[in-house]
XYZ file of C-alpha atoms in Angstrom:
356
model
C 42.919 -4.621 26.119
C 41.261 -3.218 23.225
C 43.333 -0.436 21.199
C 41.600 2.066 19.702
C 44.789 3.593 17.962
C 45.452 0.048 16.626
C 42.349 -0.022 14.907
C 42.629 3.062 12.905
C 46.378 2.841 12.082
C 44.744 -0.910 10.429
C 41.835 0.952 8.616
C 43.756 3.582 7.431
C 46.590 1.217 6.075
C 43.897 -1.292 4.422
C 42.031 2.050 3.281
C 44.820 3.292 1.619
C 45.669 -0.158 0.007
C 42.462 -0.274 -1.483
C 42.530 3.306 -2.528
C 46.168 2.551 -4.497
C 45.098 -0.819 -5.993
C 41.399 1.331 -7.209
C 43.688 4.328 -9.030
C 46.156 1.695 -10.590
C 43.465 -0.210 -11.875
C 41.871 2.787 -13.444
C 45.142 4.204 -15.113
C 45.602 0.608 -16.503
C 41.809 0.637 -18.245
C 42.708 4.204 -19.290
C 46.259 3.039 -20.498
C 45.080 0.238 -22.486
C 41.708 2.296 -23.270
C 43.618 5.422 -24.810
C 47.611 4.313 -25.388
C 47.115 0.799 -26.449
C 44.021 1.238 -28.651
C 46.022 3.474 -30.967
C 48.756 0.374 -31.653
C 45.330 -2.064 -32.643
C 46.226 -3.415 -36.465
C 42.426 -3.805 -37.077
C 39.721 -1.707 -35.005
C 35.499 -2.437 -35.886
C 34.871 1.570 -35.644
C 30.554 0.881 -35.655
C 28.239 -1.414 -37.156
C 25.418 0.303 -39.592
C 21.910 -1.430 -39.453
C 19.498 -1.464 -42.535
C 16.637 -3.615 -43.712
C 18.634 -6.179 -46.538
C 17.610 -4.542 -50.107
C 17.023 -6.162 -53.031
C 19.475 -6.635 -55.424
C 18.323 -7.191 -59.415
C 21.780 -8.349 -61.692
C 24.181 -6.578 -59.468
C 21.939 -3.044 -58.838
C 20.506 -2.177 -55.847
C 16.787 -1.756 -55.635
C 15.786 1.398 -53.872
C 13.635 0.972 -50.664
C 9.985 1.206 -51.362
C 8.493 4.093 -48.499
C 10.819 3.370 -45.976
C 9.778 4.239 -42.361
C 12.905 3.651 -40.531
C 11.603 0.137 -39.167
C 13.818 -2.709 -39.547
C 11.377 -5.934 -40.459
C 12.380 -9.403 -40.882
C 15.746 -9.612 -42.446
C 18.608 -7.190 -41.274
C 21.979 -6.186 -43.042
C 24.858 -5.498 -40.611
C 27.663 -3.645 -42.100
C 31.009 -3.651 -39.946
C 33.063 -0.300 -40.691
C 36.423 -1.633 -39.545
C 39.578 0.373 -39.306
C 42.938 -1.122 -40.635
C 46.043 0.669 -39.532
C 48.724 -0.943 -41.084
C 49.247 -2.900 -44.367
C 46.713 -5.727 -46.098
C 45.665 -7.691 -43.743
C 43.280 -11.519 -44.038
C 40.282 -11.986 -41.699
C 39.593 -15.647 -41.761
C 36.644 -16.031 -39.249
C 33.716 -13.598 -38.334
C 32.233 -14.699 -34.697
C 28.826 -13.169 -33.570
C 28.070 -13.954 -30.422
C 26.329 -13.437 -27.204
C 23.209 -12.532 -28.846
C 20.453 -12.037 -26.617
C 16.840 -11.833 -28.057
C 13.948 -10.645 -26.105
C 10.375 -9.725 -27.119
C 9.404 -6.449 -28.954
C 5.763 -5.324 -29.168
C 4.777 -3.235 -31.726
C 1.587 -1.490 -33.825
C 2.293 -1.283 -37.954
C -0.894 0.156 -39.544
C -0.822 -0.294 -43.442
C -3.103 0.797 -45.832
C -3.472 -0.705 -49.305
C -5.811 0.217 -51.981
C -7.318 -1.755 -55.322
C -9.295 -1.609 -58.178
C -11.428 -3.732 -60.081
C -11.885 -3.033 -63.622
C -14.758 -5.207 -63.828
C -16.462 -3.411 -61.675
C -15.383 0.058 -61.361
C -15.266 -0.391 -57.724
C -12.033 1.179 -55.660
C -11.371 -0.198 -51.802
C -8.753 0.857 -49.577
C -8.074 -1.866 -46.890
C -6.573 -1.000 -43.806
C -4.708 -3.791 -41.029
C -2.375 -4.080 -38.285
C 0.740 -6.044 -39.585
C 2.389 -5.651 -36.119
C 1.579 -7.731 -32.655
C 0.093 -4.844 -30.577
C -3.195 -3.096 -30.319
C -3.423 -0.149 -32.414
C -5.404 2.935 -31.361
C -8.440 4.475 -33.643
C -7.267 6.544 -36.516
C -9.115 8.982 -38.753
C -8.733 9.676 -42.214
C -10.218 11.951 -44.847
C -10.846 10.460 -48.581
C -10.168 13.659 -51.348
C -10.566 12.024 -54.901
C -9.149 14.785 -57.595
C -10.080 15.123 -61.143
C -7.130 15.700 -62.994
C -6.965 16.926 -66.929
C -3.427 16.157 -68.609
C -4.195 18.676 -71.264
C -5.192 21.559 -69.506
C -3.477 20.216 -66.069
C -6.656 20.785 -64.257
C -6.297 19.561 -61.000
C -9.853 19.945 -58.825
C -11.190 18.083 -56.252
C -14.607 16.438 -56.362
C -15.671 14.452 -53.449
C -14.748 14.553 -50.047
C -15.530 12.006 -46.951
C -14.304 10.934 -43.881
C -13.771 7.561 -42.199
C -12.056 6.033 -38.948
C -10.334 3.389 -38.596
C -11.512 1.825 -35.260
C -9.150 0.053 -32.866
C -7.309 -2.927 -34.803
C -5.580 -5.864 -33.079
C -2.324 -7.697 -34.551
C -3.846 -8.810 -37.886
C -7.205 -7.636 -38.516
C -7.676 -6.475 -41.430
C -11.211 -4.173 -42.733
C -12.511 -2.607 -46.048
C -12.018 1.290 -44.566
C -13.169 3.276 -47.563
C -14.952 1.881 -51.146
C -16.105 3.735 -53.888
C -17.331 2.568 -57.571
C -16.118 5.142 -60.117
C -18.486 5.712 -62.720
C -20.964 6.321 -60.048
C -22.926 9.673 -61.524
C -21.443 12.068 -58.703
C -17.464 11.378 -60.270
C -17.888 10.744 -64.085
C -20.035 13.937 -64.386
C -17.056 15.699 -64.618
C -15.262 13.191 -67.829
C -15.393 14.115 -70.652
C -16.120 11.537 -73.325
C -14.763 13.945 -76.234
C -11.102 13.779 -75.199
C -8.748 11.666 -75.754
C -8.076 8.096 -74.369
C -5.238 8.590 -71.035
C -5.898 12.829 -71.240
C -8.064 12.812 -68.224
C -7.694 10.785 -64.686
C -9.006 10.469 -60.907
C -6.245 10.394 -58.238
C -7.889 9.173 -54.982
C -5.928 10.184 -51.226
C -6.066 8.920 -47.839
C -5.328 11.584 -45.551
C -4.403 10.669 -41.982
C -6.385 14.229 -40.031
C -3.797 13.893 -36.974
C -0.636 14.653 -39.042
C -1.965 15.762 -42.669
C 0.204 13.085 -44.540
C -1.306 10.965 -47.328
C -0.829 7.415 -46.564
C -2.253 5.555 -48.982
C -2.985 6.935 -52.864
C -3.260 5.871 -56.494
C -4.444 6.976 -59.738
C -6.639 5.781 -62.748
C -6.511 6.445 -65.940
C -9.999 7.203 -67.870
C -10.929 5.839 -71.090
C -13.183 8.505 -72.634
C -13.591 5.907 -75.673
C -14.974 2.895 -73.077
C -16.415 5.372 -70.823
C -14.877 3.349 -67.853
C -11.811 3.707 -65.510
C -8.575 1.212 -65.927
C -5.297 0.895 -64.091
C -2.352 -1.315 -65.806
C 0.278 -2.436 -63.246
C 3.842 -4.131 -64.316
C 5.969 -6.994 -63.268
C 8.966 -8.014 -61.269
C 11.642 -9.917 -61.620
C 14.080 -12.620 -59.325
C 16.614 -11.021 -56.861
C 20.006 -12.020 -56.890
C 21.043 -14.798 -54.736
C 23.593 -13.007 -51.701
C 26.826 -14.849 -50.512
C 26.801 -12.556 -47.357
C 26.492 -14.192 -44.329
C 22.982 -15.241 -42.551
C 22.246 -15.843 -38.897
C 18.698 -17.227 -38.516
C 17.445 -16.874 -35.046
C 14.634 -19.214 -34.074
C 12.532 -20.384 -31.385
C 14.164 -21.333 -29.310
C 16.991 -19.222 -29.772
C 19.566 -21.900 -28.060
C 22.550 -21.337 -30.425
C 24.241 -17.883 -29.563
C 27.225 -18.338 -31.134
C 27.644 -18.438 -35.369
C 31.375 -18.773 -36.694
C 31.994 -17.951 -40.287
C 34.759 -18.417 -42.393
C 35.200 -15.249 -44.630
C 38.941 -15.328 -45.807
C 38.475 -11.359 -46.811
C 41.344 -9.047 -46.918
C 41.442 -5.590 -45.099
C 43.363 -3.066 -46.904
C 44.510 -0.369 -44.865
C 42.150 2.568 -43.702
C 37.980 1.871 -43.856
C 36.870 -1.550 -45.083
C 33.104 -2.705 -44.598
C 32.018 -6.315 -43.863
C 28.540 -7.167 -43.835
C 26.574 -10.110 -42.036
C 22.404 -10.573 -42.311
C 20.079 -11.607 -39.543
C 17.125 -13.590 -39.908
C 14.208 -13.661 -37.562
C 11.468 -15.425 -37.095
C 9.312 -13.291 -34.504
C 9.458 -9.656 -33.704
C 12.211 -9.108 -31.176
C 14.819 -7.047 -29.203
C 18.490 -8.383 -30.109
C 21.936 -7.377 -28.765
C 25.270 -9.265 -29.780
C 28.963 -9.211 -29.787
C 30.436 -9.233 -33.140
C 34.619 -10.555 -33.407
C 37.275 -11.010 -36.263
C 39.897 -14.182 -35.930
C 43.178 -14.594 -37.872
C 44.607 -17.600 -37.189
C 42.621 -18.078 -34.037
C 43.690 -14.791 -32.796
C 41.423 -12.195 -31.762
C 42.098 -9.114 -33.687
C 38.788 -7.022 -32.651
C 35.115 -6.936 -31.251
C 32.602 -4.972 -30.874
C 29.112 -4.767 -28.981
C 26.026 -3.683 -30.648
C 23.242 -1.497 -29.912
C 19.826 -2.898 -29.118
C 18.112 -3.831 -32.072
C 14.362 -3.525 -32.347
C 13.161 -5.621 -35.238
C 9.584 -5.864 -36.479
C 8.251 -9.388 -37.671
C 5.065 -8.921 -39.866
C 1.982 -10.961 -39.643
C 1.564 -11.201 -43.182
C 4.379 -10.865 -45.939
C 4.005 -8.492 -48.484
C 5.781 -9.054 -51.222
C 3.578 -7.923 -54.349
C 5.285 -4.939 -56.161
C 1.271 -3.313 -56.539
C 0.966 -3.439 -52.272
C -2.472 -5.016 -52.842
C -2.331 -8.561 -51.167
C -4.832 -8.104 -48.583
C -7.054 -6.094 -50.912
C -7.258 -8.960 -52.796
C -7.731 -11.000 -49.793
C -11.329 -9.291 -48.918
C -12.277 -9.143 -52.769
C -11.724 -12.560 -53.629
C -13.109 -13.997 -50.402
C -16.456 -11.284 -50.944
C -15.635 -10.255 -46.778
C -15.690 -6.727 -45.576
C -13.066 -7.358 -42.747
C -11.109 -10.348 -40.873
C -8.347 -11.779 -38.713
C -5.532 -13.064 -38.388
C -6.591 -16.711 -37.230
C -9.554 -16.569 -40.388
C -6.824 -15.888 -42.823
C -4.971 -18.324 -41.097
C -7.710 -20.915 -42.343
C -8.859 -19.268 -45.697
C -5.344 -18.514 -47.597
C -2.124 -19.536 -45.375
C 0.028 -18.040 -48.003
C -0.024 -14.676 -46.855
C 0.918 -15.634 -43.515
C 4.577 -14.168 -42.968
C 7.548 -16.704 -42.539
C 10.852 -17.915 -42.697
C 10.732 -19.941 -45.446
C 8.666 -17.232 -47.203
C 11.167 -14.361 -46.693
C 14.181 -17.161 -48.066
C 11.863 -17.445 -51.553
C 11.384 -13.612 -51.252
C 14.911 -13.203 -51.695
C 16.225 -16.046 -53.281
C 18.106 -17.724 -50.543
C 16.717 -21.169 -50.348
């Protein structure tokens, strides 16, 4: 005969086991979470993200307009805590990394100049893998005067930029300089370098110049000229590199590091290598003698992977692309066919930095 009294004496009893085995298991994840933490020798307290700079005998060299975007090669800097005395980390594991695809717009616009000419172009492309949406601009050349520091503008003009797919690439504005209507107001009487034209491109929808440069006048040659310098190699890195490549089977990189922690903040740092734009997430972990001393997870990391590399210290590659080819605009499969080299890569990023 069924027993209803039965019944709830047994769901109360298994509903209060269940109950008692939840609230220890939560005071134990808060025990070892809050108590146990604090006795950890060596704690990884974040991990700091940055695009890998460029490092010329020993000295850092500063980020060129930096837009908060990490392309192509990351640095990964570990701030880990050490609470007791020196301490050797032998291995640095990074694993479960999970990549997924990242879509993205990049709009840069380069400008050049040739002297033979007189002829100024800014060139405009989409470096990313999405569809960007029409932009307008306004071009404001100035006339500037070094001895009086004059400072007036003389021609004004508008232009859009029209919708651009991942690696098109167009002429957007082009001017030749000693057209009548801009070397009216030189003055051949002054001195060589005294007088100038700075030339802006104004995105309308936020006001901020993208894109400018300025040339020098030569009142003695009556023509316009723009001298640009060199570069050198970078150093060659000993930090650790994880290349990720299609397609993207190994998820686990082991390093040995032999680096000693002294006590309070130490930093470690690790670079990543990609060879598409993508979304990343891993686990990072220090070893001393096959013990596990600490790990950490990362954030999601959104990484950009350019179409073309720019590397030229002048930011004038694809400028030079349309001039030399005599085109107005392209792609990314033409330039594919017509110069390969600007295509962005692995192997081209490794000879950017000096890693091969």
């Amino acid at each position: 005969m069924f027993d209803f009294n039965d019944v709830f004496i047994n769901f109360i009893s298994d509903f209060v086991f269940w109950l008692f085995l939840i609230i220890v298991g939560g005071i134990g994840w808060l025990f070892n979470r809050i108590f146990l933490s604090k006795f950890k020798k060596v704690k990884i307290k974040r991990i700091d993200v940055r695009n890998v700079p460029k490092r010329f005998n020993g000295v850092e060299l500063a980020l060129f307009q930096y837009d908060g975007a990490y392309k192509n090669y990351i640095e990964n800097e570990l701030v880990i805590e050490n609470s007791k005395d020196d301490l050797l980390i032998q291995n640095l594991v990074v694993d479960n990394i999970s990549v997924s695809d990242y879509f993205y717009e990049d709009i840069v616009i380069q400008n050049g100049f040739d002297m033979l000419t007189q002829n100024l172009d800014f060139v405009i492309f989409n470096n990313g893998n999405k569809e960007s949406s029409l932009k307008n601009y306004q071009v404001k050349i100035h006339y500037l005067n070094k001895e009086n520091e004059k400072d007036k503008t003389i021609f004004k003009t508008e232009v859009e930029s029209g919708n651009l797919s991942g690696g098109d690439i167009k002429t957007l504005f082009s001017k030749k300089l000693t057209d009548h209507s801009i070397v009216k107001f030189f003055s051949n009487s002054l001195p060589d370098y005294k007088q100038s034209i700075r030339i802006e491109l104004v995105n309308k929808e936020n006001q901020e110049i993208e894109s400018e440069t300025e040339i020098a006048y030569l009142s003695s040659e009556k023509r316009f000229v723009r001298n640009l310098g060199g570069a050198g190699k970078p150093d060659r890195t000993l930090t650790p590199i994880i290349e990720l490549i299609s397609p993207y089977s190994q998820d686990c990189f082991n390093f040995s590091i032999n680096q000693r922690l002294v006590k309070g903040d130490n930093t470690l740092r690790f670079n990543i290598l990609i060879d598409a734009p993508c979304s990343i997430k891993y686990n990072v972990k220090l070893f001393r003698n096959k013990k596990m001393l600490s790990n950490f997870s990362s954030d999601l990391i959104e990484i950009q992977f350019s179409k073309y590399r720019l590397v030229s210290p002048y930011k004038d590659e694809l400028y030079h692309y349309l001039h030399d080819e005599k085109i107005e605009s392209s792609n990314f499969e033409e330039v594919k066919l017509r110069k390969p080299e600007l295509l962005n890569s692995i192997d081209r990023i490794k000879t950017e930095y000096n890693l091969n």
